[in-house]
């Protein structure tokens, strides 16, 4: 590793597989108040062909360029694979400015991190992508990853299946609050729940739009603590318990 080596900005490249998306506005804000001596080191990987790729610090590097600087000081790593570059990015950014969940997701995939790989495998099985809500896309990046992290990929698989079985394939089906509550329900009670029956009972309580409205209504009026994201997922979880218990004998009901 070469520490503190000065490198021409024009010689530094970006690999989108191992980096977050560049936010030009953020880079300009840094440039507007830049103190060259306080920029710090740009973390760089020099590959076998001699090309140098930024691992961490692309916004600071772009800010330096916008401020009219020609060179930056770097920490150059040699012999890293693309996977290792991606993991180094995640390590460095967990220590400093945390990347957006979707950027962390894509970089984690490149690095072969099991949480992201397992989540991606399940999403592809259902014909879904992660990052923006649509008929074939789920926008709740952190929420989906949290289901995999807490309960495992099989529970995410069941969550997506039950959601689509309940409401059909539509953007409203993949609401992050509902999915979070459903994942929590299946993670805790999946061993005693029949997924097809659960989907039928969820639909009997209303459409995806009605579920979303009820979750927002109950959480915002303080029924379950407050209106934060965590409480909305808890609200969804409790409403799913209510749906499951409806019409069941007390001895067969699930307690909150």
PDB file of N, CA and C in Angstrom, residues 113-203:
ATOM      1  N   UNK A 113     -21.499 -10.123  -0.447  1.00  0.00           N
ATOM      2  CA  UNK A 113     -21.941 -10.164   0.948  1.00  0.00           C
ATOM      3  C   UNK A 113     -23.233 -10.983   1.025  1.00  0.00           C
ATOM      4  N   UNK A 114     -23.280 -12.040   1.866  1.00  0.00           N
ATOM      5  CA  UNK A 114     -24.429 -12.958   1.870  1.00  0.00           C
ATOM      6  C   UNK A 114     -25.783 -12.285   2.033  1.00  0.00           C
ATOM      7  N   UNK A 115     -25.898 -11.288   2.909  1.00  0.00           N
ATOM      8  CA  UNK A 115     -27.181 -10.612   3.124  1.00  0.00           C
ATOM      9  C   UNK A 115     -27.736 -10.081   1.809  1.00  0.00           C
ATOM     10  N   UNK A 116     -26.898  -9.425   1.026  1.00  0.00           N
ATOM     11  CA  UNK A 116     -27.341  -8.810  -0.222  1.00  0.00           C
ATOM     12  C   UNK A 116     -27.549  -9.854  -1.316  1.00  0.00           C
ATOM     13  N   UNK A 117     -26.672 -10.842  -1.359  1.00  0.00           N
ATOM     14  CA  UNK A 117     -26.785 -11.901  -2.368  1.00  0.00           C
ATOM     15  C   UNK A 117     -28.059 -12.716  -2.143  1.00  0.00           C
ATOM     16  N   UNK A 118     -28.331 -13.076  -0.885  1.00  0.00           N
ATOM     17  CA  UNK A 118     -29.532 -13.863  -0.574  1.00  0.00           C
ATOM     18  C   UNK A 118     -30.802 -13.078  -0.900  1.00  0.00           C
ATOM     19  N   UNK A 119     -30.787 -11.781  -0.558  1.00  0.00           N
ATOM     20  CA  UNK A 119     -31.948 -10.937  -0.852  1.00  0.00           C
ATOM     21  C   UNK A 119     -32.171 -10.834  -2.350  1.00  0.00           C
ATOM     22  N   UNK A 120     -31.100 -10.629  -3.104  1.00  0.00           N
ATOM     23  CA  UNK A 120     -31.196 -10.503  -4.558  1.00  0.00           C
ATOM     24  C   UNK A 120     -31.742 -11.785  -5.184  1.00  0.00           C
ATOM     25  N   UNK A 121     -31.299 -12.927  -4.674  1.00  0.00           N
ATOM     26  CA  UNK A 121     -31.765 -14.211  -5.199  1.00  0.00           C
ATOM     27  C   UNK A 121     -33.275 -14.360  -5.028  1.00  0.00           C
ATOM     28  N   UNK A 122     -33.790 -13.997  -3.854  1.00  0.00           N
ATOM     29  CA  UNK A 122     -35.229 -14.101  -3.596  1.00  0.00           C
ATOM     30  C   UNK A 122     -36.005 -13.124  -4.477  1.00  0.00           C
ATOM     31  N   UNK A 123     -35.513 -11.895  -4.591  1.00  0.00           N
ATOM     32  CA  UNK A 123     -36.202 -10.905  -5.426  1.00  0.00           C
ATOM     33  C   UNK A 123     -36.286 -11.377  -6.877  1.00  0.00           C
ATOM     34  N   UNK A 124     -35.193 -11.907  -7.392  1.00  0.00           N
ATOM     35  CA  UNK A 124     -35.198 -12.390  -8.781  1.00  0.00           C
ATOM     36  C   UNK A 124     -36.166 -13.542  -8.956  1.00  0.00           C
ATOM     37  N   UNK A 125     -36.265 -14.392  -7.950  1.00  0.00           N
ATOM     38  CA  UNK A 125     -37.218 -15.506  -8.006  1.00  0.00           C
ATOM     39  C   UNK A 125     -38.638 -14.989  -8.218  1.00  0.00           C
ATOM     40  N   UNK A 126     -38.931 -13.829  -7.634  1.00  0.00           N
ATOM     41  CA  UNK A 126     -40.266 -13.235  -7.754  1.00  0.00           C
ATOM     42  C   UNK A 126     -40.358 -12.215  -8.891  1.00  0.00           C
ATOM     43  N   UNK A 127     -39.296 -12.107  -9.681  1.00  0.00           N
ATOM     44  CA  UNK A 127     -39.308 -11.168 -10.804  1.00  0.00           C
ATOM     45  C   UNK A 127     -39.299  -9.725 -10.363  1.00  0.00           C
ATOM     46  N   UNK A 128     -38.642  -9.441  -9.222  1.00  0.00           N
ATOM     47  CA  UNK A 128     -38.626  -8.094  -8.663  1.00  0.00           C
ATOM     48  C   UNK A 128     -37.221  -7.522  -8.617  1.00  0.00           C
ATOM     49  N   UNK A 129     -37.152  -6.200  -8.659  1.00  0.00           N
ATOM     50  CA  UNK A 129     -35.901  -5.492  -8.446  1.00  0.00           C
ATOM     51  C   UNK A 129     -36.058  -4.615  -7.218  1.00  0.00           C
ATOM     52  N   UNK A 130     -34.945  -4.113  -6.716  1.00  0.00           N
ATOM     53  CA  UNK A 130     -34.967  -3.305  -5.503  1.00  0.00           C
ATOM     54  C   UNK A 130     -34.513  -1.894  -5.829  1.00  0.00           C
ATOM     55  N   UNK A 131     -35.201  -0.895  -5.272  1.00  0.00           N
ATOM     56  CA  UNK A 131     -34.746   0.478  -5.464  1.00  0.00           C
ATOM     57  C   UNK A 131     -35.847   1.481  -5.718  1.00  0.00           C
ATOM     58  N   UNK A 132     -36.881   1.092  -6.442  1.00  0.00           N
ATOM     59  CA  UNK A 132     -38.010   2.012  -6.676  1.00  0.00           C
ATOM     60  C   UNK A 132     -39.288   1.196  -6.757  1.00  0.00           C
ATOM     61  N   UNK A 133     -40.365   1.747  -6.220  1.00  0.00           N
ATOM     62  CA  UNK A 133     -41.628   1.016  -6.159  1.00  0.00           C
ATOM     63  C   UNK A 133     -42.345   1.064  -7.505  1.00  0.00           C
ATOM     64  N   UNK A 134     -42.685  -0.109  -8.007  1.00  0.00           N
ATOM     65  CA  UNK A 134     -43.436  -0.237  -9.255  1.00  0.00           C
ATOM     66  C   UNK A 134     -44.062  -1.628  -9.252  1.00  0.00           C
ATOM     67  N   UNK A 135     -44.717  -1.985 -10.336  1.00  0.00           N
ATOM     68  CA  UNK A 135     -45.313  -3.315 -10.428  1.00  0.00           C
ATOM     69  C   UNK A 135     -44.272  -4.396 -10.197  1.00  0.00           C
ATOM     70  N   UNK A 136     -43.067  -4.167 -10.685  1.00  0.00           N
ATOM     71  CA  UNK A 136     -41.999  -5.164 -10.573  1.00  0.00           C
ATOM     72  C   UNK A 136     -40.823  -4.670  -9.745  1.00  0.00           C
ATOM     73  N   UNK A 137     -41.076  -3.708  -8.878  1.00  0.00           N
ATOM     74  CA  UNK A 137     -39.987  -3.155  -8.077  1.00  0.00           C
ATOM     75  C   UNK A 137     -40.418  -2.830  -6.662  1.00  0.00           C
ATOM     76  N   UNK A 138     -39.502  -3.042  -5.727  1.00  0.00           N
ATOM     77  CA  UNK A 138     -39.743  -2.743  -4.316  1.00  0.00           C
ATOM     78  C   UNK A 138     -38.850  -1.578  -3.906  1.00  0.00           C
ATOM     79  N   UNK A 139     -39.452  -0.513  -3.416  1.00  0.00           N
ATOM     80  CA  UNK A 139     -38.681   0.662  -3.040  1.00  0.00           C
ATOM     81  C   UNK A 139     -38.142   0.629  -1.630  1.00  0.00           C
ATOM     82  N   UNK A 140     -38.700  -0.223  -0.776  1.00  0.00           N
ATOM     83  CA  UNK A 140     -38.313  -0.261   0.634  1.00  0.00           C
ATOM     84  C   UNK A 140     -37.039  -1.082   0.816  1.00  0.00           C
ATOM     85  N   UNK A 141     -35.912  -0.496   0.430  1.00  0.00           N
ATOM     86  CA  UNK A 141     -34.639  -1.226   0.432  1.00  0.00           C
ATOM     87  C   UNK A 141     -34.285  -1.716   1.834  1.00  0.00           C
ATOM     88  N   UNK A 142     -34.248  -0.794   2.787  1.00  0.00           N
ATOM     89  CA  UNK A 142     -33.863  -1.155   4.154  1.00  0.00           C
ATOM     90  C   UNK A 142     -34.830  -2.166   4.752  1.00  0.00           C
ATOM     91  N   UNK A 143     -36.126  -1.983   4.466  1.00  0.00           N
ATOM     92  CA  UNK A 143     -37.129  -2.883   5.019  1.00  0.00           C
ATOM     93  C   UNK A 143     -36.974  -4.311   4.524  1.00  0.00           C
ATOM     94  N   UNK A 144     -36.727  -4.468   3.225  1.00  0.00           N
ATOM     95  CA  UNK A 144     -36.539  -5.798   2.650  1.00  0.00           C
ATOM     96  C   UNK A 144     -35.277  -6.449   3.197  1.00  0.00           C
ATOM     97  N   UNK A 145     -34.196  -5.675   3.263  1.00  0.00           N
ATOM     98  CA  UNK A 145     -32.949  -6.215   3.806  1.00  0.00           C
ATOM     99  C   UNK A 145     -33.111  -6.615   5.275  1.00  0.00           C
ATOM    100  N   UNK A 146     -33.907  -5.844   6.004  1.00  0.00           N
ATOM    101  CA  UNK A 146     -34.118  -6.144   7.425  1.00  0.00           C
ATOM    102  C   UNK A 146     -34.831  -7.484   7.602  1.00  0.00           C
ATOM    103  N   UNK A 147     -35.769  -7.807   6.717  1.00  0.00           N
ATOM    104  CA  UNK A 147     -36.455  -9.098   6.795  1.00  0.00           C
ATOM    105  C   UNK A 147     -35.455 -10.228   6.618  1.00  0.00           C
ATOM    106  N   UNK A 148     -34.606 -10.125   5.595  1.00  0.00           N
ATOM    107  CA  UNK A 148     -33.596 -11.164   5.360  1.00  0.00           C
ATOM    108  C   UNK A 148     -32.639 -11.265   6.532  1.00  0.00           C
ATOM    109  N   UNK A 149     -32.198 -10.103   7.027  1.00  0.00           N
ATOM    110  CA  UNK A 149     -31.208 -10.082   8.103  1.00  0.00           C
ATOM    111  C   UNK A 149     -31.767 -10.695   9.389  1.00  0.00           C
ATOM    112  N   UNK A 150     -33.016 -10.386   9.724  1.00  0.00           N
ATOM    113  CA  UNK A 150     -33.590 -10.847  10.993  1.00  0.00           C
ATOM    114  C   UNK A 150     -34.125 -12.271  10.916  1.00  0.00           C
ATOM    115  N   UNK A 151     -34.743 -12.615   9.787  1.00  0.00           N
ATOM    116  CA  UNK A 151     -35.475 -13.877   9.734  1.00  0.00           C
ATOM    117  C   UNK A 151     -34.991 -14.845   8.660  1.00  0.00           C
ATOM    118  N   UNK A 152     -34.130 -14.376   7.750  1.00  0.00           N
ATOM    119  CA  UNK A 152     -33.599 -15.253   6.717  1.00  0.00           C
ATOM    120  C   UNK A 152     -34.312 -15.131   5.390  1.00  0.00           C
ATOM    121  N   UNK A 153     -33.639 -15.575   4.321  1.00  0.00           N
ATOM    122  CA  UNK A 153     -34.175 -15.483   2.966  1.00  0.00           C
ATOM    123  C   UNK A 153     -35.491 -16.244   2.782  1.00  0.00           C
ATOM    124  N   UNK A 154     -35.671 -17.427   3.419  1.00  0.00           N
ATOM    125  CA  UNK A 154     -36.952 -18.132   3.233  1.00  0.00           C
ATOM    126  C   UNK A 154     -38.157 -17.317   3.707  1.00  0.00           C
ATOM    127  N   UNK A 155     -37.994 -16.528   4.762  1.00  0.00           N
ATOM    128  CA  UNK A 155     -39.105 -15.697   5.237  1.00  0.00           C
ATOM    129  C   UNK A 155     -39.372 -14.554   4.267  1.00  0.00           C
ATOM    130  N   UNK A 156     -38.314 -13.971   3.688  1.00  0.00           N
ATOM    131  CA  UNK A 156     -38.532 -12.948   2.651  1.00  0.00           C
ATOM    132  C   UNK A 156     -39.276 -13.550   1.476  1.00  0.00           C
ATOM    133  N   UNK A 157     -38.924 -14.764   1.090  1.00  0.00           N
ATOM    134  CA  UNK A 157     -39.579 -15.469  -0.001  1.00  0.00           C
ATOM    135  C   UNK A 157     -41.074 -15.626   0.290  1.00  0.00           C
ATOM    136  N   UNK A 158     -41.397 -16.073   1.489  1.00  0.00           N
ATOM    137  CA  UNK A 158     -42.806 -16.252   1.878  1.00  0.00           C
ATOM    138  C   UNK A 158     -43.529 -14.906   1.952  1.00  0.00           C
ATOM    139  N   UNK A 159     -42.840 -13.898   2.445  1.00  0.00           N
ATOM    140  CA  UNK A 159     -43.445 -12.565   2.563  1.00  0.00           C
ATOM    141  C   UNK A 159     -43.890 -12.051   1.199  1.00  0.00           C
ATOM    142  N   UNK A 160     -43.020 -12.155   0.228  1.00  0.00           N
ATOM    143  CA  UNK A 160     -43.346 -11.672  -1.112  1.00  0.00           C
ATOM    144  C   UNK A 160     -44.463 -12.501  -1.742  1.00  0.00           C
ATOM    145  N   UNK A 161     -44.431 -13.803  -1.482  1.00  0.00           N
ATOM    146  CA  UNK A 161     -45.477 -14.679  -2.042  1.00  0.00           C
ATOM    147  C   UNK A 161     -46.836 -14.327  -1.457  1.00  0.00           C
ATOM    148  N   UNK A 162     -46.908 -14.192  -0.129  1.00  0.00           N
ATOM    149  CA  UNK A 162     -48.182 -13.890   0.525  1.00  0.00           C
ATOM    150  C   UNK A 162     -48.707 -12.523   0.078  1.00  0.00           C
ATOM    151  N   UNK A 163     -47.812 -11.547  -0.039  1.00  0.00           N
ATOM    152  CA  UNK A 163     -48.230 -10.214  -0.470  1.00  0.00           C
ATOM    153  C   UNK A 163     -48.860 -10.264  -1.856  1.00  0.00           C
ATOM    154  N   UNK A 164     -48.213 -10.956  -2.786  1.00  0.00           N
ATOM    155  CA  UNK A 164     -48.753 -11.025  -4.149  1.00  0.00           C
ATOM    156  C   UNK A 164     -50.017 -11.877  -4.200  1.00  0.00           C
ATOM    157  N   UNK A 165     -50.061 -12.945  -3.416  1.00  0.00           N
ATOM    158  CA  UNK A 165     -51.262 -13.784  -3.357  1.00  0.00           C
ATOM    159  C   UNK A 165     -52.441 -12.997  -2.797  1.00  0.00           C
ATOM    160  N   UNK A 166     -52.156 -12.081  -1.882  1.00  0.00           N
ATOM    161  CA  UNK A 166     -53.210 -11.273  -1.262  1.00  0.00           C
ATOM    162  C   UNK A 166     -53.758 -10.215  -2.209  1.00  0.00           C
ATOM    163  N   UNK A 167     -52.863  -9.461  -2.827  1.00  0.00           N
ATOM    164  CA  UNK A 167     -53.267  -8.251  -3.554  1.00  0.00           C
ATOM    165  C   UNK A 167     -53.024  -8.300  -5.058  1.00  0.00           C
ATOM    166  N   UNK A 168     -52.380  -9.364  -5.545  1.00  0.00           N
ATOM    167  CA  UNK A 168     -52.020  -9.382  -6.950  1.00  0.00           C
ATOM    168  C   UNK A 168     -50.730  -8.614  -7.169  1.00  0.00           C
ATOM    169  N   UNK A 169     -50.316  -8.545  -8.408  1.00  0.00           N
ATOM    170  CA  UNK A 169     -49.041  -7.897  -8.736  1.00  0.00           C
ATOM    171  C   UNK A 169     -49.290  -6.442  -9.129  1.00  0.00           C
ATOM    172  N   UNK A 170     -48.960  -5.548  -8.211  1.00  0.00           N
ATOM    173  CA  UNK A 170     -49.146  -4.115  -8.442  1.00  0.00           C
ATOM    174  C   UNK A 170     -48.170  -3.361  -7.554  1.00  0.00           C
ATOM    175  N   UNK A 171     -47.927  -2.110  -7.870  1.00  0.00           N
ATOM    176  CA  UNK A 171     -46.992  -1.313  -7.077  1.00  0.00           C
ATOM    177  C   UNK A 171     -47.417  -1.258  -5.609  1.00  0.00           C
ATOM    178  N   UNK A 172     -48.753  -1.160  -5.362  1.00  0.00           N
ATOM    179  CA  UNK A 172     -49.261  -1.053  -3.990  1.00  0.00           C
ATOM    180  C   UNK A 172     -48.972  -2.301  -3.170  1.00  0.00           C
ATOM    181  N   UNK A 173     -48.795  -3.424  -3.843  1.00  0.00           N
ATOM    182  CA  UNK A 173     -48.532  -4.690  -3.151  1.00  0.00           C
ATOM    183  C   UNK A 173     -47.237  -4.638  -2.358  1.00  0.00           C
ATOM    184  N   UNK A 174     -46.263  -3.891  -2.868  1.00  0.00           N
ATOM    185  CA  UNK A 174     -44.916  -3.904  -2.290  1.00  0.00           C
ATOM    186  C   UNK A 174     -44.684  -2.736  -1.331  1.00  0.00           C
ATOM    187  N   UNK A 175     -45.740  -2.267  -0.694  1.00  0.00           N
ATOM    188  CA  UNK A 175     -45.614  -1.199   0.294  1.00  0.00           C
ATOM    189  C   UNK A 175     -44.669  -1.638   1.420  1.00  0.00           C
ATOM    190  N   UNK A 176     -43.698  -0.790   1.737  1.00  0.00           N
ATOM    191  CA  UNK A 176     -42.670  -1.157   2.706  1.00  0.00           C
ATOM    192  C   UNK A 176     -43.192  -1.409   4.101  1.00  0.00           C
ATOM    193  N   UNK A 177     -44.188  -0.629   4.545  1.00  0.00           N
ATOM    194  CA  UNK A 177     -44.750  -0.817   5.887  1.00  0.00           C
ATOM    195  C   UNK A 177     -45.438  -2.174   5.991  1.00  0.00           C
ATOM    196  N   UNK A 178     -46.250  -2.486   4.981  1.00  0.00           N
ATOM    197  CA  UNK A 178     -46.963  -3.758   4.985  1.00  0.00           C
ATOM    198  C   UNK A 178     -45.990  -4.928   4.913  1.00  0.00           C
ATOM    199  N   UNK A 179     -45.012  -4.863   3.993  1.00  0.00           N
ATOM    200  CA  UNK A 179     -44.048  -5.955   3.867  1.00  0.00           C
ATOM    201  C   UNK A 179     -43.270  -6.160   5.163  1.00  0.00           C
ATOM    202  N   UNK A 180     -42.894  -5.047   5.808  1.00  0.00           N
ATOM    203  CA  UNK A 180     -42.164  -5.157   7.062  1.00  0.00           C
ATOM    204  C   UNK A 180     -42.977  -5.868   8.128  1.00  0.00           C
ATOM    205  N   UNK A 181     -44.259  -5.493   8.249  1.00  0.00           N
ATOM    206  CA  UNK A 181     -45.122  -6.145   9.228  1.00  0.00           C
ATOM    207  C   UNK A 181     -45.380  -7.602   8.896  1.00  0.00           C
ATOM    208  N   UNK A 182     -45.571  -7.887   7.611  1.00  0.00           N
ATOM    209  CA  UNK A 182     -45.808  -9.265   7.174  1.00  0.00           C
ATOM    210  C   UNK A 182     -44.576 -10.124   7.410  1.00  0.00           C
ATOM    211  N   UNK A 183     -43.400  -9.576   7.094  1.00  0.00           N
ATOM    212  CA  UNK A 183     -42.161 -10.320   7.330  1.00  0.00           C
ATOM    213  C   UNK A 183     -41.960 -10.624   8.806  1.00  0.00           C
ATOM    214  N   UNK A 184     -42.287  -9.645   9.649  1.00  0.00           N
ATOM    215  CA  UNK A 184     -42.171  -9.833  11.100  1.00  0.00           C
ATOM    216  C   UNK A 184     -43.158 -10.915  11.577  1.00  0.00           C
ATOM    217  N   UNK A 185     -44.365 -10.882  11.043  1.00  0.00           N
ATOM    218  CA  UNK A 185     -45.379 -11.873  11.411  1.00  0.00           C
ATOM    219  C   UNK A 185     -44.930 -13.286  11.025  1.00  0.00           C
ATOM    220  N   UNK A 186     -44.496 -13.440   9.783  1.00  0.00           N
ATOM    221  CA  UNK A 186     -44.064 -14.758   9.323  1.00  0.00           C
ATOM    222  C   UNK A 186     -42.786 -15.210  10.025  1.00  0.00           C
ATOM    223  N   UNK A 187     -41.898 -14.238  10.322  1.00  0.00           N
ATOM    224  CA  UNK A 187     -40.676 -14.588  11.028  1.00  0.00           C
ATOM    225  C   UNK A 187     -40.945 -15.131  12.415  1.00  0.00           C
ATOM    226  N   UNK A 188     -41.980 -14.621  13.063  1.00  0.00           N
ATOM    227  CA  UNK A 188     -42.300 -15.050  14.425  1.00  0.00           C
ATOM    228  C   UNK A 188     -43.281 -16.227  14.472  1.00  0.00           C
ATOM    229  N   UNK A 189     -44.238 -16.233  13.539  1.00  0.00           N
ATOM    230  CA  UNK A 189     -45.326 -17.199  13.623  1.00  0.00           C
ATOM    231  C   UNK A 189     -45.430 -18.097  12.388  1.00  0.00           C
ATOM    232  N   UNK A 190     -44.446 -18.040  11.522  1.00  0.00           N
ATOM    233  CA  UNK A 190     -44.510 -18.805  10.276  1.00  0.00           C
ATOM    234  C   UNK A 190     -44.663 -20.300  10.465  1.00  0.00           C
ATOM    235  N   UNK A 191     -44.200 -20.804  11.592  1.00  0.00           N
ATOM    236  CA  UNK A 191     -44.282 -22.240  11.837  1.00  0.00           C
ATOM    237  C   UNK A 191     -45.693 -22.741  12.083  1.00  0.00           C
ATOM    238  N   UNK A 192     -46.609 -21.839  12.437  1.00  0.00           N
ATOM    239  CA  UNK A 192     -47.986 -22.262  12.728  1.00  0.00           C
ATOM    240  C   UNK A 192     -48.991 -21.647  11.755  1.00  0.00           C
ATOM    241  N   UNK A 193     -48.489 -21.014  10.712  1.00  0.00           N
ATOM    242  CA  UNK A 193     -49.357 -20.279   9.781  1.00  0.00           C
ATOM    243  C   UNK A 193     -49.341 -20.930   8.410  1.00  0.00           C
ATOM    244  N   UNK A 194     -50.520 -21.064   7.822  1.00  0.00           N
ATOM    245  CA  UNK A 194     -50.632 -21.509   6.433  1.00  0.00           C
ATOM    246  C   UNK A 194     -50.662 -20.276   5.543  1.00  0.00           C
ATOM    247  N   UNK A 195     -49.713 -20.179   4.608  1.00  0.00           N
ATOM    248  CA  UNK A 195     -49.552 -18.955   3.827  1.00  0.00           C
ATOM    249  C   UNK A 195     -50.775 -18.638   2.964  1.00  0.00           C
ATOM    250  N   UNK A 196     -51.376 -19.663   2.390  1.00  0.00           N
ATOM    251  CA  UNK A 196     -52.534 -19.414   1.519  1.00  0.00           C
ATOM    252  C   UNK A 196     -53.716 -18.897   2.335  1.00  0.00           C
ATOM    253  N   UNK A 197     -53.916 -19.476   3.514  1.00  0.00           N
ATOM    254  CA  UNK A 197     -54.995 -19.000   4.382  1.00  0.00           C
ATOM    255  C   UNK A 197     -54.711 -17.577   4.855  1.00  0.00           C
ATOM    256  N   UNK A 198     -53.435 -17.290   5.167  1.00  0.00           N
ATOM    257  CA  UNK A 198     -53.064 -15.943   5.593  1.00  0.00           C
ATOM    258  C   UNK A 198     -53.370 -14.927   4.501  1.00  0.00           C
ATOM    259  N   UNK A 199     -53.020 -15.250   3.256  1.00  0.00           N
ATOM    260  CA  UNK A 199     -53.284 -14.340   2.140  1.00  0.00           C
ATOM    261  C   UNK A 199     -54.778 -14.086   1.991  1.00  0.00           C
ATOM    262  N   UNK A 200     -55.569 -15.136   2.148  1.00  0.00           N
ATOM    263  CA  UNK A 200     -57.027 -14.989   2.026  1.00  0.00           C
ATOM    264  C   UNK A 200     -57.574 -14.064   3.113  1.00  0.00           C
ATOM    265  N   UNK A 201     -57.046 -14.216   4.334  1.00  0.00           N
ATOM    266  CA  UNK A 201     -57.536 -13.404   5.445  1.00  0.00           C
ATOM    267  C   UNK A 201     -57.084 -11.948   5.315  1.00  0.00           C
ATOM    268  N   UNK A 202     -55.898 -11.746   4.787  1.00  0.00           N
ATOM    269  CA  UNK A 202     -55.419 -10.375   4.562  1.00  0.00           C
ATOM    270  C   UNK A 202     -56.307  -9.670   3.543  1.00  0.00           C
ATOM    271  N   UNK A 203     -56.620 -10.348   2.453  1.00  0.00           N
ATOM    272  CA  UNK A 203     -57.459  -9.746   1.416  1.00  0.00           C
ATOM    273  C   UNK A 203     -58.865  -9.468   1.943  1.00  0.00           C
TER     274      UNK A 203
END
